[in-house]
Short mmCIF file of C-alpha atoms in Angstrom, two decimals:
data_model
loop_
_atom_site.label_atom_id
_atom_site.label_comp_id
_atom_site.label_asym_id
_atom_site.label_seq_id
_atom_site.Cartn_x
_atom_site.Cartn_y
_atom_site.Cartn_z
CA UNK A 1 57.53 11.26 -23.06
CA UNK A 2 55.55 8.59 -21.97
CA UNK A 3 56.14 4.79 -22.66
CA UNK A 4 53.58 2.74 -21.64
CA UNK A 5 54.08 -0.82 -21.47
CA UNK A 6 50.79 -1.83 -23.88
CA UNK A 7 47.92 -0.13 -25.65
CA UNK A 8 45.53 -0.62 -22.41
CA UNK A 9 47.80 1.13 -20.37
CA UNK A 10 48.28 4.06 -23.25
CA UNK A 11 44.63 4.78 -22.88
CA UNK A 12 44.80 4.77 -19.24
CA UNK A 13 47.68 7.23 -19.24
CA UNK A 14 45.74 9.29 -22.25
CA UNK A 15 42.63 9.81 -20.48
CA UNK A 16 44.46 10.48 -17.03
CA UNK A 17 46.35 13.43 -18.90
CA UNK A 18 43.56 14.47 -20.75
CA UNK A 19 41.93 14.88 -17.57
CA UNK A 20 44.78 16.23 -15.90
CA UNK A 21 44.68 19.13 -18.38
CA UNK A 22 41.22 19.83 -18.40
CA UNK A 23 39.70 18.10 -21.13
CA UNK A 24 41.32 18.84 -24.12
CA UNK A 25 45.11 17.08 -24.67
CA UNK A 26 47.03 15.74 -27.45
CA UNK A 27 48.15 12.54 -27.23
CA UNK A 28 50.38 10.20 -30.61
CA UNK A 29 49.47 6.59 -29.98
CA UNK A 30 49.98 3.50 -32.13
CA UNK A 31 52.56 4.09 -34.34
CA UNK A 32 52.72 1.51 -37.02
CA UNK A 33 54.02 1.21 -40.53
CA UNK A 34 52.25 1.90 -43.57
CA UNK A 35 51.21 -1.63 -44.46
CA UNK A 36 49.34 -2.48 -41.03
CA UNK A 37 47.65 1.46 -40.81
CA UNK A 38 45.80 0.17 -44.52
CA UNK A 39 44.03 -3.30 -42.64
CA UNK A 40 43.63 -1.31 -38.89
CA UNK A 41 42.04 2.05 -39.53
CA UNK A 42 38.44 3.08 -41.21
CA UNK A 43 39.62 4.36 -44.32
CA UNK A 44 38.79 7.56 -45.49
CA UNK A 45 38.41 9.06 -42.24
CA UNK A 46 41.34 11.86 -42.65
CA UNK A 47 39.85 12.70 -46.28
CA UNK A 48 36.04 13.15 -44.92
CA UNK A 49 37.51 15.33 -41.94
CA UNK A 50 39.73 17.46 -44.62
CA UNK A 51 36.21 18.26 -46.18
CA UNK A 52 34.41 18.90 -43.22
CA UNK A 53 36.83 21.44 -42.70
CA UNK A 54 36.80 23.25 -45.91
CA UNK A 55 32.11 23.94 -45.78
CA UNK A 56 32.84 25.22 -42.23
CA UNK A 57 36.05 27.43 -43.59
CA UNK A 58 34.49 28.23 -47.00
CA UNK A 59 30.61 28.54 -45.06
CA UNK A 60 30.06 31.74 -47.36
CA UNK A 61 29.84 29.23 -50.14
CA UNK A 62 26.55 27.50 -49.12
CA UNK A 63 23.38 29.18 -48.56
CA UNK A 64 22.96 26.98 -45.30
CA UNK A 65 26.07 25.51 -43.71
CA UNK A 66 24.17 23.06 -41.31
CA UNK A 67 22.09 21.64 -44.20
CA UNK A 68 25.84 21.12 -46.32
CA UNK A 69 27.40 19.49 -43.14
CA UNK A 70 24.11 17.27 -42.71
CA UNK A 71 23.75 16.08 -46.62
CA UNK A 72 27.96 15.37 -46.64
CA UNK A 73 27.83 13.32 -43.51
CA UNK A 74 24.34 11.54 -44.37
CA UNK A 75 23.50 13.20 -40.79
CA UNK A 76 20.07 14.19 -38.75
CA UNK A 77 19.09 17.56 -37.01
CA UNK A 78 18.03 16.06 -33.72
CA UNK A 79 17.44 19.61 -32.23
CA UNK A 80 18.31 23.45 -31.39
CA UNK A 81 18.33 24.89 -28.27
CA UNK A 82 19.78 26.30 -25.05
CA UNK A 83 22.25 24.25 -22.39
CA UNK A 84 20.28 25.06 -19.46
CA UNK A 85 22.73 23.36 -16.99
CA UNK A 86 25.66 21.15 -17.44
CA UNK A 87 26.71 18.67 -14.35
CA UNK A 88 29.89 16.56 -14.74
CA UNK A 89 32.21 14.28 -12.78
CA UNK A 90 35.50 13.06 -13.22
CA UNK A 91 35.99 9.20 -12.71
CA UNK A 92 38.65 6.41 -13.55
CA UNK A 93 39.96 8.76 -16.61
CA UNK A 94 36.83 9.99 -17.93
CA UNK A 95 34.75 13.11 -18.01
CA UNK A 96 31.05 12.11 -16.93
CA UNK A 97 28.43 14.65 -17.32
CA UNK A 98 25.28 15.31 -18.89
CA UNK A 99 23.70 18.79 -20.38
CA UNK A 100 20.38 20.01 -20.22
CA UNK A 101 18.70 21.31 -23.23
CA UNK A 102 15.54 23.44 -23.72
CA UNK A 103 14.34 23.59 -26.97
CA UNK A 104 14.15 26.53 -29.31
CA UNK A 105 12.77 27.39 -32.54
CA UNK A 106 11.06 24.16 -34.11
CA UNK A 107 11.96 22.33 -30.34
CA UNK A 108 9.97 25.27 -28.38
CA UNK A 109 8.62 23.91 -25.06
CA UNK A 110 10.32 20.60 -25.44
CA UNK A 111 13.21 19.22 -23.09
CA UNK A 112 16.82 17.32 -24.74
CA UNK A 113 19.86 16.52 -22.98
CA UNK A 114 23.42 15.14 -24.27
CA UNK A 115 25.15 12.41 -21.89
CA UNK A 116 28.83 11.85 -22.24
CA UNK A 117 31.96 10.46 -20.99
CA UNK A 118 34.73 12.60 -22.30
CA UNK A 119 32.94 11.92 -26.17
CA UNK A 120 29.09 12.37 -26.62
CA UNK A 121 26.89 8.66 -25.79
CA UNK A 122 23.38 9.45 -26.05
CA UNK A 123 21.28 12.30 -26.90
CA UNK A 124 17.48 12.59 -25.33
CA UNK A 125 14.26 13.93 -25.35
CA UNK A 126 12.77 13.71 -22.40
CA UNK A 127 13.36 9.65 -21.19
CA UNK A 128 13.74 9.37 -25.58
CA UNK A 129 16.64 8.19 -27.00
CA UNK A 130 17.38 9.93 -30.36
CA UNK A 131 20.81 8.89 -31.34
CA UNK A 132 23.69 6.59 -29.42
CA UNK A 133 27.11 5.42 -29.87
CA UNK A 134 28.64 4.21 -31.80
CA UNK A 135 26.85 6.67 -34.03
CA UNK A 136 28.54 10.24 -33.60
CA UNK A 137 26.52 12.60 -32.13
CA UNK A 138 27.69 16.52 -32.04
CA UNK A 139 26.51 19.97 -30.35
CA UNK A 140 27.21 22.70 -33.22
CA UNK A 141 27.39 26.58 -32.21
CA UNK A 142 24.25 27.78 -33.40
CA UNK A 143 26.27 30.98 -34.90
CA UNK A 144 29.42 29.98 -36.05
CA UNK A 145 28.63 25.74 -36.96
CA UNK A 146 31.87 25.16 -35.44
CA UNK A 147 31.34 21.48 -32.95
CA UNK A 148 31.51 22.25 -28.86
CA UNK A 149 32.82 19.72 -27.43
CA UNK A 150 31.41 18.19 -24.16
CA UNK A 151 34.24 19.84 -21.61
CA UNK A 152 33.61 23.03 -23.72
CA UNK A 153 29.59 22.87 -23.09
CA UNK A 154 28.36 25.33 -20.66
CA UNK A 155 25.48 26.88 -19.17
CA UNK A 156 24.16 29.49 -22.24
CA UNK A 157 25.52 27.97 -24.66
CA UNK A 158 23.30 27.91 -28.15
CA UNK A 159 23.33 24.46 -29.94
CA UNK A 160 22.14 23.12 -32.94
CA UNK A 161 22.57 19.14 -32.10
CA UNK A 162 23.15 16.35 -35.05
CA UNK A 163 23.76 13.12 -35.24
CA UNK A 164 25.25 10.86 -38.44
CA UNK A 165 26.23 7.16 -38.72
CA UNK A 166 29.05 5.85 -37.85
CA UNK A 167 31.14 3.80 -40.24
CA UNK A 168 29.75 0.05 -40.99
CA UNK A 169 33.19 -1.33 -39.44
CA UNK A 170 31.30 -0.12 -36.04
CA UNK A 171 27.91 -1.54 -36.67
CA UNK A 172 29.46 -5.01 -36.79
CA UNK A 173 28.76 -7.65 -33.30
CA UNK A 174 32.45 -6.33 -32.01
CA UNK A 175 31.85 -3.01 -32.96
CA UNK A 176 29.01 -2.61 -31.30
CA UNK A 177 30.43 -4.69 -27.96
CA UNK A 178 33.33 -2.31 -28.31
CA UNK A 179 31.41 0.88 -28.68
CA UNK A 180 27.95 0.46 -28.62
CA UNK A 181 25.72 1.72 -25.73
CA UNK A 182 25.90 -1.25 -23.19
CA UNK A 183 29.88 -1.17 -22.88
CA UNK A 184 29.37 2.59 -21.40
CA UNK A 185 26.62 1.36 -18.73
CA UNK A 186 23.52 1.84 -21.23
CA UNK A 187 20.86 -0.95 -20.96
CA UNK A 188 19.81 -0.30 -24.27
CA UNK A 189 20.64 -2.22 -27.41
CA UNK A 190 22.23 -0.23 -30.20
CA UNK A 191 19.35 1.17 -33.16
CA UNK A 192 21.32 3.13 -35.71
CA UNK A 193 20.45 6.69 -35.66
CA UNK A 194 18.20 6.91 -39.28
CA UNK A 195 15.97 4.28 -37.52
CA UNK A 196 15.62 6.47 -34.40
CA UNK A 197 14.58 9.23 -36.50
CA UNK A 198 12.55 6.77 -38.75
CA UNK A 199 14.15 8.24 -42.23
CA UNK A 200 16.32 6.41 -44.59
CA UNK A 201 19.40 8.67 -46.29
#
């Protein structure tokens, strides 16, 4: 077990394992009692993931699992299509890469690509941004709906790509300076993701 001596240094030591084991890790952090996890967490957040669970384990239920996902998460299809190549580099704790997408279907003849560092940043077309942090963006198997995450991506693999808005605790000043584009290296300001894609949910 690991005891680290404050919460910067926990997420140091996370994302150095996490690393360390290639990507994927899990990692208890911030233990608190009852009363201070009600004021310090976005509420609802275990419930909503319960659910998300149950359309991709129940998908013979809905006539079109993407569309179900998309209308419970007030999301956006940004595009389908084919990683075409996937670079990435690992620096000060973090997994830096981007994918390259060619489009399929609807996105024939068109070009997309996901950034990250460990989580998803920015999705693209072309020089485009479509979505960005703190907004959550996610690659979805084209077969099965299930996510890919970014260490998972790879050259082949068939994504439908979606993005949905984050929680309004994020789209606040100090959300945004904590998660918003420019703290990961972007000089872009943050646009939430329905004005990107010019369509109000």
């Amino acid at each position: 077990m690991l005891l680290p001596i404050n919460a910067y240094w926990s997420e140091y030591m996370s994302r150095a394992l996490t690393v360390q084991m290639g990507g994927s890790a899990s990692v208890s952090d911030y233990f608190l009692a009852g009363k201070d996890v009600k004021g310090s967490v976005v509420n609802g957040t275990l419930s909503l993931a319960r659910e998300i669970g149950e359309i991709l384990m129940h998908q013979e239920d809905y006539d079109d699992v993407f569309k179900a996902l998309l209308d419970r998460l007030n999301g956006f299809e940004l595009y389908d299509g084919k990683v075409t190549a996937v670079t990435r580099k690992t620096k000060q704790g973090f997994n830096f890469g981007t994918a390259q997408i060619e489009g399929f279907n609807n996105y024939r003849g068109k070009t997309f690509s996901l950034e990250f560092q460990n989580e998803t940043l920015v999705a693209k077309e072309g020089d485009e941004i479509l979505a960005s942090v703190p907004d959550l963006i996610v690659a979805l198997d084209i077969e099965s709906a299930f996510p890919i995450t970014s260490e998972r991506l790879q050259y082949g693999s068939r994504v439908k790509v979606v993005s949905f808005p984050c929680d309004p605790q994020w789209r606040t000043p100090i959300g945004i300076e904590t998660a918003g584009p420019r703290y990961f290296g972007y000089d872009v300001d943050y646009i939430p993701v329905e004005e990107l894609q010019g369509k109000e949910k």
